[in-house]
Coordinates of C-alpha atoms in Angstrom, one line a residue:
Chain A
X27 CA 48.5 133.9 -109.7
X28 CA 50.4 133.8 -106.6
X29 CA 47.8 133.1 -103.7
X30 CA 48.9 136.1 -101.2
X31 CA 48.0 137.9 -104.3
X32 CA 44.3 136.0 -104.9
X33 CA 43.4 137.2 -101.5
X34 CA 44.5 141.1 -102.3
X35 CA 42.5 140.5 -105.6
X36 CA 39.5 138.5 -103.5
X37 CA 39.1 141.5 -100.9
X38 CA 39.8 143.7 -103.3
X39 CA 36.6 143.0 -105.0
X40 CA 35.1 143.5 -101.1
X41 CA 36.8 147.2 -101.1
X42 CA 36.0 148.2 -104.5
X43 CA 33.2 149.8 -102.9
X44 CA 34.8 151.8 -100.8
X45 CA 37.8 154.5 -101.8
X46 CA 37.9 157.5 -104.4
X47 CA 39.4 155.0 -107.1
X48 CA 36.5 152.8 -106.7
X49 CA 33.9 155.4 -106.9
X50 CA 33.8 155.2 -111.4
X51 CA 33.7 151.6 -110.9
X52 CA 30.7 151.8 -108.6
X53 CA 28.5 153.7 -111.1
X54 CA 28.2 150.5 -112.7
X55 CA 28.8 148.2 -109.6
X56 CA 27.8 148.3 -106.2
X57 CA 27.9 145.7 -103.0
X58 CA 24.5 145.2 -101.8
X59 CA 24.7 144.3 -97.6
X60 CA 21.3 143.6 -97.4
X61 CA 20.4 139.9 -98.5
X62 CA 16.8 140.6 -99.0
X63 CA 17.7 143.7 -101.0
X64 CA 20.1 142.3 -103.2
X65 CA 17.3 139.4 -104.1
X66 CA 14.9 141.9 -104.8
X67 CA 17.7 143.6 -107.2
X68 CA 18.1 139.9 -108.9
X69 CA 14.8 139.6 -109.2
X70 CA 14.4 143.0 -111.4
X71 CA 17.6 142.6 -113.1
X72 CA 17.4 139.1 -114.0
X73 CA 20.9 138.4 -112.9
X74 CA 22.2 135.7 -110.3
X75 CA 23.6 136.8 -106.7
X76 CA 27.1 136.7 -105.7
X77 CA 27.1 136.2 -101.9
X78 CA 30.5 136.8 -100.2
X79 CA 31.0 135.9 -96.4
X80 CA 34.1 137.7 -95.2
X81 CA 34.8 137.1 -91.8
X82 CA 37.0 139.3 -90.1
X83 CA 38.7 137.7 -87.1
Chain B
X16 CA 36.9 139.4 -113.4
X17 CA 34.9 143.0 -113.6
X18 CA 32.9 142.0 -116.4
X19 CA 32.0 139.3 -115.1
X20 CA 31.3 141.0 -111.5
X21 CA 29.1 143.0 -113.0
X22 CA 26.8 140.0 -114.9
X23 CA 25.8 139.3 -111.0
X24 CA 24.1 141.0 -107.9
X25 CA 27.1 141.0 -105.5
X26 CA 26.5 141.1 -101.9
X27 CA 28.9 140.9 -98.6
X28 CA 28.2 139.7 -95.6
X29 CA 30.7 140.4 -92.5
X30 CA 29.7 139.0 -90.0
X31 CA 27.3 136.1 -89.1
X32 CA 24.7 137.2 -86.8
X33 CA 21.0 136.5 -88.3
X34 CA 22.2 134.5 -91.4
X35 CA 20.4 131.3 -92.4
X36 CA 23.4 128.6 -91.9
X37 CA 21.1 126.2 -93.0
X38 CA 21.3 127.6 -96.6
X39 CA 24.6 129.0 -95.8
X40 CA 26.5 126.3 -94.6
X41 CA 30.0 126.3 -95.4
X42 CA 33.5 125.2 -93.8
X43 CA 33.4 127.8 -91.1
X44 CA 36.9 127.6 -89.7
X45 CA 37.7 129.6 -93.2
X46 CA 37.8 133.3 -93.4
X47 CA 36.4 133.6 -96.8
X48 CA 33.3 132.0 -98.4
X49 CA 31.3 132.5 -101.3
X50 CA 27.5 131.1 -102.6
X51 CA 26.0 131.9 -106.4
X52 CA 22.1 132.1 -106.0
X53 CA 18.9 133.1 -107.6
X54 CA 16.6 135.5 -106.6
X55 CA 15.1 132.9 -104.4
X56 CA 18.2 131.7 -102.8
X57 CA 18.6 128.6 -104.6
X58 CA 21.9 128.1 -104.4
X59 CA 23.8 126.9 -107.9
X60 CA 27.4 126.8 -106.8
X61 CA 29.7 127.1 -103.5
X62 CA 33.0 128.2 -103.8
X63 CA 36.3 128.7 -101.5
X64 CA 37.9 126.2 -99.1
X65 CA 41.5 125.7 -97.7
X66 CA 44.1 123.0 -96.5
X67 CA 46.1 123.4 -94.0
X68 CA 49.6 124.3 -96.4
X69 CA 47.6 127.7 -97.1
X70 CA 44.2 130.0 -96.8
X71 CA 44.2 130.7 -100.3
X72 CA 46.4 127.9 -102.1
X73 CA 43.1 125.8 -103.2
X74 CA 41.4 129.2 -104.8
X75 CA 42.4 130.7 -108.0
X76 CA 41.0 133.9 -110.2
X77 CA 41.3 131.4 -112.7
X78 CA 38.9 129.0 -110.8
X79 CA 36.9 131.4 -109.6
X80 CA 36.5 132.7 -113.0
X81 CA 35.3 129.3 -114.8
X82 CA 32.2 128.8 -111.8
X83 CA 31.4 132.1 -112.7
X84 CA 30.8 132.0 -116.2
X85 CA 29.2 127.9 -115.5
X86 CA 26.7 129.6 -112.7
X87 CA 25.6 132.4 -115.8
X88 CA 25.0 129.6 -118.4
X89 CA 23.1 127.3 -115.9
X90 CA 21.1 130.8 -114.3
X91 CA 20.6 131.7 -118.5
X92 CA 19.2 128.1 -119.0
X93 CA 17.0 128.3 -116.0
X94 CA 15.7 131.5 -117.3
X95 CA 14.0 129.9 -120.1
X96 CA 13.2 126.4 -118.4
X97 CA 9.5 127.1 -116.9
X98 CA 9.1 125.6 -114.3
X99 CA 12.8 125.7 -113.0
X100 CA 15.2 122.7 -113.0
X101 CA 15.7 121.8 -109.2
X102 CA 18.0 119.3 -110.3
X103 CA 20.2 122.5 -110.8
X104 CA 19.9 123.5 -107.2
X105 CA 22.0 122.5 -104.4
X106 CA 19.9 121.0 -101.5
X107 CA 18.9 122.8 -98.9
X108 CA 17.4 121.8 -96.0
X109 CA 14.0 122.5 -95.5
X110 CA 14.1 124.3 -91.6
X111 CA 15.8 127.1 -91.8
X112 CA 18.2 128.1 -88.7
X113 CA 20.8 130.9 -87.3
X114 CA 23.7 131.0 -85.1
X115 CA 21.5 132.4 -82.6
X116 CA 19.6 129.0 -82.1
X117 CA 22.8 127.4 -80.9
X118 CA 21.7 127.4 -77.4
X119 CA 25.3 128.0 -76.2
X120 CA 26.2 130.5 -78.4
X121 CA 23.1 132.4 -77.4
X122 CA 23.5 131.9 -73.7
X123 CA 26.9 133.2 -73.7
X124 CA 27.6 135.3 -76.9
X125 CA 27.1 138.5 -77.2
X126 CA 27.9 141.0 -80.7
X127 CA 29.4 140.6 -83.8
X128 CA 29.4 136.4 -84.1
X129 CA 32.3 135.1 -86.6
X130 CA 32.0 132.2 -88.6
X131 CA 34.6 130.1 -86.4
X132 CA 32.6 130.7 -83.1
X133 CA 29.6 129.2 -85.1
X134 CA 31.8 125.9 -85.7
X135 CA 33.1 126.3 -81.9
X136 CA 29.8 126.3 -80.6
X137 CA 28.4 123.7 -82.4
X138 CA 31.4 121.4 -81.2
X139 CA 30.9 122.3 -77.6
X140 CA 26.6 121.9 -78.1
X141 CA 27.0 118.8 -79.3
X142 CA 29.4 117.4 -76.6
X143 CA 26.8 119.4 -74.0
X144 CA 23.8 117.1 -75.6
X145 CA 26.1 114.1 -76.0
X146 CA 25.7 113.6 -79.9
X147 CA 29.2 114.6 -79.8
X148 CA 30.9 112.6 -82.7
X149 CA 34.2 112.7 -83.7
X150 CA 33.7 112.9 -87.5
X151 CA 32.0 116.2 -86.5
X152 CA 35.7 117.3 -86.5
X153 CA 36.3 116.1 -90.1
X154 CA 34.1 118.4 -92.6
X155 CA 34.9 119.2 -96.3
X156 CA 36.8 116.6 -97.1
X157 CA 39.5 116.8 -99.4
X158 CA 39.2 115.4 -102.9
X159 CA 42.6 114.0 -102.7
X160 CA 41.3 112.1 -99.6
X161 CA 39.0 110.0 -102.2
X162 CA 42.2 110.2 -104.2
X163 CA 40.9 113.1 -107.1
X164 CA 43.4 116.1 -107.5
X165 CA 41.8 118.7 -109.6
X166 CA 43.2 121.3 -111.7
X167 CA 43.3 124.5 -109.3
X168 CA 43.1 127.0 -112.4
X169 CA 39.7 125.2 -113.5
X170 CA 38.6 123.7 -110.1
X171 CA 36.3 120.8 -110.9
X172 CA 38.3 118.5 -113.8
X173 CA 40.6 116.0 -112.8
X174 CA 44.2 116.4 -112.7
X175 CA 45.3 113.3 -111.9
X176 CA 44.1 110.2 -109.6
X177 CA 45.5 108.4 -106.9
X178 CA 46.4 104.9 -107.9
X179 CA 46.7 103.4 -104.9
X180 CA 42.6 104.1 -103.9
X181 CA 39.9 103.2 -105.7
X182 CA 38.7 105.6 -107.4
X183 CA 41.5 104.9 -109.7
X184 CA 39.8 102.3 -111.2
X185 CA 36.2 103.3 -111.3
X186 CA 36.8 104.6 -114.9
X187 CA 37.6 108.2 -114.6
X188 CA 40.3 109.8 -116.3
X189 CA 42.4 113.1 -116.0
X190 CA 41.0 115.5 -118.2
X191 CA 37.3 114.1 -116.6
X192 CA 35.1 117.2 -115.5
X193 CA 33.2 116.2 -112.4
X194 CA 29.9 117.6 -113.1
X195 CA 27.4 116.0 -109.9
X196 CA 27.7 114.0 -106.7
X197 CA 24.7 112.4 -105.6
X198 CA 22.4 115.1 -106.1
X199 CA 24.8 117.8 -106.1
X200 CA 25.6 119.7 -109.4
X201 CA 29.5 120.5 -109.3
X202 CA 31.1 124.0 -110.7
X203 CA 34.3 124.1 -108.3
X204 CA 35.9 122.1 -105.9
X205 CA 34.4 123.3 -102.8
X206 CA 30.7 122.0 -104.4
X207 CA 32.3 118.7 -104.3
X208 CA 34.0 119.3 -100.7
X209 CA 30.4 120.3 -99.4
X210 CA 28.9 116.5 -101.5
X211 CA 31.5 114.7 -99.5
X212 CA 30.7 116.6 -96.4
X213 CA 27.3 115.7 -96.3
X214 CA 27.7 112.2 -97.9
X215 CA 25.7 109.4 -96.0
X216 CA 28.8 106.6 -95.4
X217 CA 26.3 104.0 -95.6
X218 CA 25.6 104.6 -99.5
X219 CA 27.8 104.4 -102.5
X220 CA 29.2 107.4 -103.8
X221 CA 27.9 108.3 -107.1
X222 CA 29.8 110.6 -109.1
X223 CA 28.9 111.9 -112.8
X224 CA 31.3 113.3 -115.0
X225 CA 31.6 114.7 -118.5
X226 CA 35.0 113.1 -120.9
X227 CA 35.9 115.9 -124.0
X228 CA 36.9 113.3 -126.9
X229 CA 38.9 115.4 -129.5
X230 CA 36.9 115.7 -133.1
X231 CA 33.5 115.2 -131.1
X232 CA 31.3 118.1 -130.9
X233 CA 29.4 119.1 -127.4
X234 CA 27.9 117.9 -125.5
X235 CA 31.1 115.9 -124.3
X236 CA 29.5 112.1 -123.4
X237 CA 28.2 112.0 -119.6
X238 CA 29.9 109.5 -117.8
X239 CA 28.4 107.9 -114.2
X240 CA 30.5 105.9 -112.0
X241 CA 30.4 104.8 -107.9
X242 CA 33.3 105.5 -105.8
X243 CA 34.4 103.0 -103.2
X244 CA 35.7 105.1 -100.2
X245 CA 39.0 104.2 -98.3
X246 CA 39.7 103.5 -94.9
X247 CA 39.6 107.2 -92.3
X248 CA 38.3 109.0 -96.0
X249 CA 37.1 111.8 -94.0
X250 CA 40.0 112.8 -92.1
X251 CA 42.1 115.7 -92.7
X252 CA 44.9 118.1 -91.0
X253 CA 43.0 119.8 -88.2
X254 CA 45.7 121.9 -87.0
X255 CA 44.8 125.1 -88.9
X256 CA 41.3 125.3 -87.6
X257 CA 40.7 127.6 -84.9
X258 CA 37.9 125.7 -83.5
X259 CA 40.7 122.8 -82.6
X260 CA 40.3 124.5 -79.2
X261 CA 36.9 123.4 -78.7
X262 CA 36.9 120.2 -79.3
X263 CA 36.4 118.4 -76.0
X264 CA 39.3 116.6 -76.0
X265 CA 40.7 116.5 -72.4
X266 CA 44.6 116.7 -73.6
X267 CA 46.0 117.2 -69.9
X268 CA 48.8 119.4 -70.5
X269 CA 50.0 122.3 -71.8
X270 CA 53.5 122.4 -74.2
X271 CA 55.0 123.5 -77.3
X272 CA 57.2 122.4 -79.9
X273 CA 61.1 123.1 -79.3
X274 CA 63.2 125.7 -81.1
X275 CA 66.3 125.5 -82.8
X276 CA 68.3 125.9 -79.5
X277 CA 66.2 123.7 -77.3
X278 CA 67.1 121.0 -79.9
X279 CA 70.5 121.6 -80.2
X280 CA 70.8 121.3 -76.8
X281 CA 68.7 118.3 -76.6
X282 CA 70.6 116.5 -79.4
X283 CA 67.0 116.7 -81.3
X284 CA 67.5 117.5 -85.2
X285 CA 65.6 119.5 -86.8
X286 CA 62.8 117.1 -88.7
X287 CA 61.8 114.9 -85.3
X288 CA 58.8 115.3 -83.5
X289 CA 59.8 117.2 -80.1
X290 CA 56.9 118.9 -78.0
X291 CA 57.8 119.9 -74.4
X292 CA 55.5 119.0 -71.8
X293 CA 55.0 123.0 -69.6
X294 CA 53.1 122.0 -67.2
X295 CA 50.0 119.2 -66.4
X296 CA 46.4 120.3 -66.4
X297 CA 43.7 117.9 -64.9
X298 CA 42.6 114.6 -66.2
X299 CA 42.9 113.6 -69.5
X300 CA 45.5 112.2 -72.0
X301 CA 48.6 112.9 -69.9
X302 CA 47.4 111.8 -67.0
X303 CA 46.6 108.1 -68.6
X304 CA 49.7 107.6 -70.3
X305 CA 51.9 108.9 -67.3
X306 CA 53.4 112.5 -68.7
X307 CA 55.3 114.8 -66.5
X308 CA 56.2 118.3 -66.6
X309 CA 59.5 118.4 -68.5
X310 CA 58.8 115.4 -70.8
X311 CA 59.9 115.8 -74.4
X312 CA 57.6 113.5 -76.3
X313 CA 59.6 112.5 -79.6
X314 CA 57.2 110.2 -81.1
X315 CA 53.8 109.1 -81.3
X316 CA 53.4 105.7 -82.2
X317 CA 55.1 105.7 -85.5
X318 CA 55.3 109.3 -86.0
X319 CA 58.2 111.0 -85.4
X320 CA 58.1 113.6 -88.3
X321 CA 58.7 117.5 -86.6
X322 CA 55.2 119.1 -85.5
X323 CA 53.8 121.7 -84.1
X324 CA 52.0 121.4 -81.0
X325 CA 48.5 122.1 -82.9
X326 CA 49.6 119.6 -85.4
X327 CA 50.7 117.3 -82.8
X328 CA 47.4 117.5 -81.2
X329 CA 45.8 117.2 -84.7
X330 CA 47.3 114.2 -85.2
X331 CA 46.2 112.4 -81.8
X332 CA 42.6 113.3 -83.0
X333 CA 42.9 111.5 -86.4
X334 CA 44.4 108.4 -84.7
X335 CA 42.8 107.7 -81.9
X336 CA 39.1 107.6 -81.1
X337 CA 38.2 107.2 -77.0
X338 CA 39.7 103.6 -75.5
X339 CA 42.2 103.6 -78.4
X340 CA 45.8 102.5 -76.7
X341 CA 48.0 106.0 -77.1
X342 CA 51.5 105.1 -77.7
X343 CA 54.4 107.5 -77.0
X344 CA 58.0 108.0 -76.5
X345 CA 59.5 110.6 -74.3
X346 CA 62.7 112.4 -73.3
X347 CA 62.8 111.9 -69.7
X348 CA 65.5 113.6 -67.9
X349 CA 67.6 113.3 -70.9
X350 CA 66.7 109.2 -71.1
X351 CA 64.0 107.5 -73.5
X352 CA 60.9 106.2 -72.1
X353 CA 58.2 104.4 -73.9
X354 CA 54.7 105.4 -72.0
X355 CA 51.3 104.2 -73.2
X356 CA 47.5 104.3 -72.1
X357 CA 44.4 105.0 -73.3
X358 CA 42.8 107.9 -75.1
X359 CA 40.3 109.9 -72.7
X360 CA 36.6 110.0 -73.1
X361 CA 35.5 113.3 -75.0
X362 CA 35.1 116.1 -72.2
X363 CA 35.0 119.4 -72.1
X364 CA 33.8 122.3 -69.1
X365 CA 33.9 125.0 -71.6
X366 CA 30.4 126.2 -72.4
X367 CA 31.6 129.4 -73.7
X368 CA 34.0 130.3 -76.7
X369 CA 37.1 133.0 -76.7

């Protein structure tokens, strides 16, 4: 994959939460933007966390 | 991708204020980062990193895909492993810190902090307590610095090796998946960026790796091997990183590299180093090797490859460490000049960043 388009792909994944397309999506997905929330969400749903630093110059 | 989104708790973080830097360290001159971890914040895996050709050119889906689906089978394994494996953890250290304890940076910043000002600060705070060293400038090496180049659609198996260093005859092969360094387990290429980054010089490197051998059945044989490290491993291309402005390196001059016209005029083709000297600033650099305002320098030492005037400045800081002789040759007045003096002390005024 062309890299300008990994980025689109990478913040993408950042944006899916936001946007009318995204909102099916986000009945099965959401970003948490609380880190102590989202390890409290690991811990009952057994799954790892996916931490994402974005940094927006 | 999706489906394996969904197999994790995702979380985004935009800006850096509050966040522990001890567990989140990363190369923060980049613009994205990412960290797999358990519910405790064990970190498994690190992933993202760039040169300075591109931002994105060392990431792939692809890559990004395969430390994915590693980090679920090593989280799955953990699951059932009581007590947990900490030799599947990446180390952390044991205090944990924030930007906000930079002294600096809380002194003189104020809102939303960004992951270069965190670098920026940490330059200028270490000049400030004089522990400024110059490797500080040099994180997250490159694995082609230790002469590995890995396949980007996989991230952490070796493409090809360097024959001229010596890692090219430690054993390894292409095809080799790097799997550990030192006590770092590796699922992409920025876990091995962040080994090397923190690697103590003083030991050997010791790198474990797994060989497939077609007709054998998993596991693949484990293969361990020590890494001799060349000459300057650390050093890499600085001119993309925005905290190159804060390191305290007294340059003593403003300039810029000439344009097509300016060259034309100057009889300069096209792939030689030209940067004009604008104007003269203080002590520093210029000021011990004799620039003046006007100067076209055209080579530095032995390199006269075209630069910009980051790279140019880039390449001063991988050459040359304080009382190093600086060598250059000039465009004077349309006549060549050879000039020469030492590099400056590190110094710096700045206590604050842009």
């Amino acid at each position: 994959m062309p890299s300008h388009r990994l980025t689109l792909a990478l913040t993408g994944m950042l944006l899916a939460a936001c946007g009318s397309t995204a909102r099916a999506q986000n009945a099965l997905f959401r970003w948490h933007d609380n880190m102590d929330r989202a390890a409290a969400a690991a811990r009952d749903s057994g799954k790892p966390l996916f931490v994402v630093f974005r940094c927006v110059r | 991708m999706k489906a394996l989104r969904a197999r994790f708790e995702c979380v985004r973080v935009t800006q850096m204020n509050g966040v522990d830097i001890a567990r989140f360290e990363f190369d923060y001159d980049t613009t994205w980062a990412a960290f797999f971890l358990d519910a405790d914040l064990n970190v498994y895996s690190r992933y993202g990193g760039r040169d300075s050709d591109s931002a994105e050119g060392r990431m792939s889906i692809e890559s990004l895909a395969a430390t994915m689906t590693e980090v679920l089978e090593v989280h799955e394994r953990q699951k059932g492993h009581a007590p947990a494996d900490a030799a599947n953890w990446q180390p952390v250290a044991q205090e944990s810190t924030t930007p906000e304890a930079i002294p600096l940076l809380a002194q003189s910043h104020q809102g939303c902090i960004h992951c270069h000002q965190i670098q920026e600060y940490r330059l200028l705070q270490a000049f400030h307590d004089k522990q400024f060293q110059r490797n500080l400038l040099f994180g997250y090496p490159l694995p082609e610095n230790i002469g590995l180049r890995f396949d980007r659609a996989h991230g952490h198996k070796i493409e090809s090796l360097d024959e001229a260093l010596p890692v090219a005859r430690t054993g390894l092969k292409a095809g080799d998946v790097i799997t550990r360094v030192g006590d770092v387990p590796i699922h992409s290429e920025m876990d091995l960026r962040w080994a090397l980054h923190r690697h103590d010089d003083r030991r050997p490197l010791k790198v474990q790796a797994q060989r497939r051998v077609a007709g054998r059945t998993n596991p693949p044989p484990s293969i361990e091997v020590e890494i001799s490290l060349p000459e300057s491993w650390r050093q890499t291309d600085l001119s993309w990183r925005k905290s190159l402005r804060s390191v305290p390196f007294p340059l003593g001059f403003l300039g810029y590299a000439l344009g097509r016209e300016e060259r034309a005029k100057a009889d300069l083709p096209e792939n030689v180093l030209a940067i004009r000297v604008v104007s003269i600033r203080g002590a520093g650099l210029a000021e011990a090797v004799g620039l003046r305002k006007g100067d076209v320098i055209t080579a530095l030492a032995d390199r006269r490859q075209s630069r910009t005037f980051d790279q140019f400045k880039s390449d001063l800081l991988r050459d040359h460490a304080p009382g190093d002789r600086v060598r250059l040759k000039v465009l004077r007045e349309g006549r060549g000049q050879s000039l020469e003096g030492a590099f400056p002390d590190w110094l710096t005024t700045d206590i604050a960043v842009p």
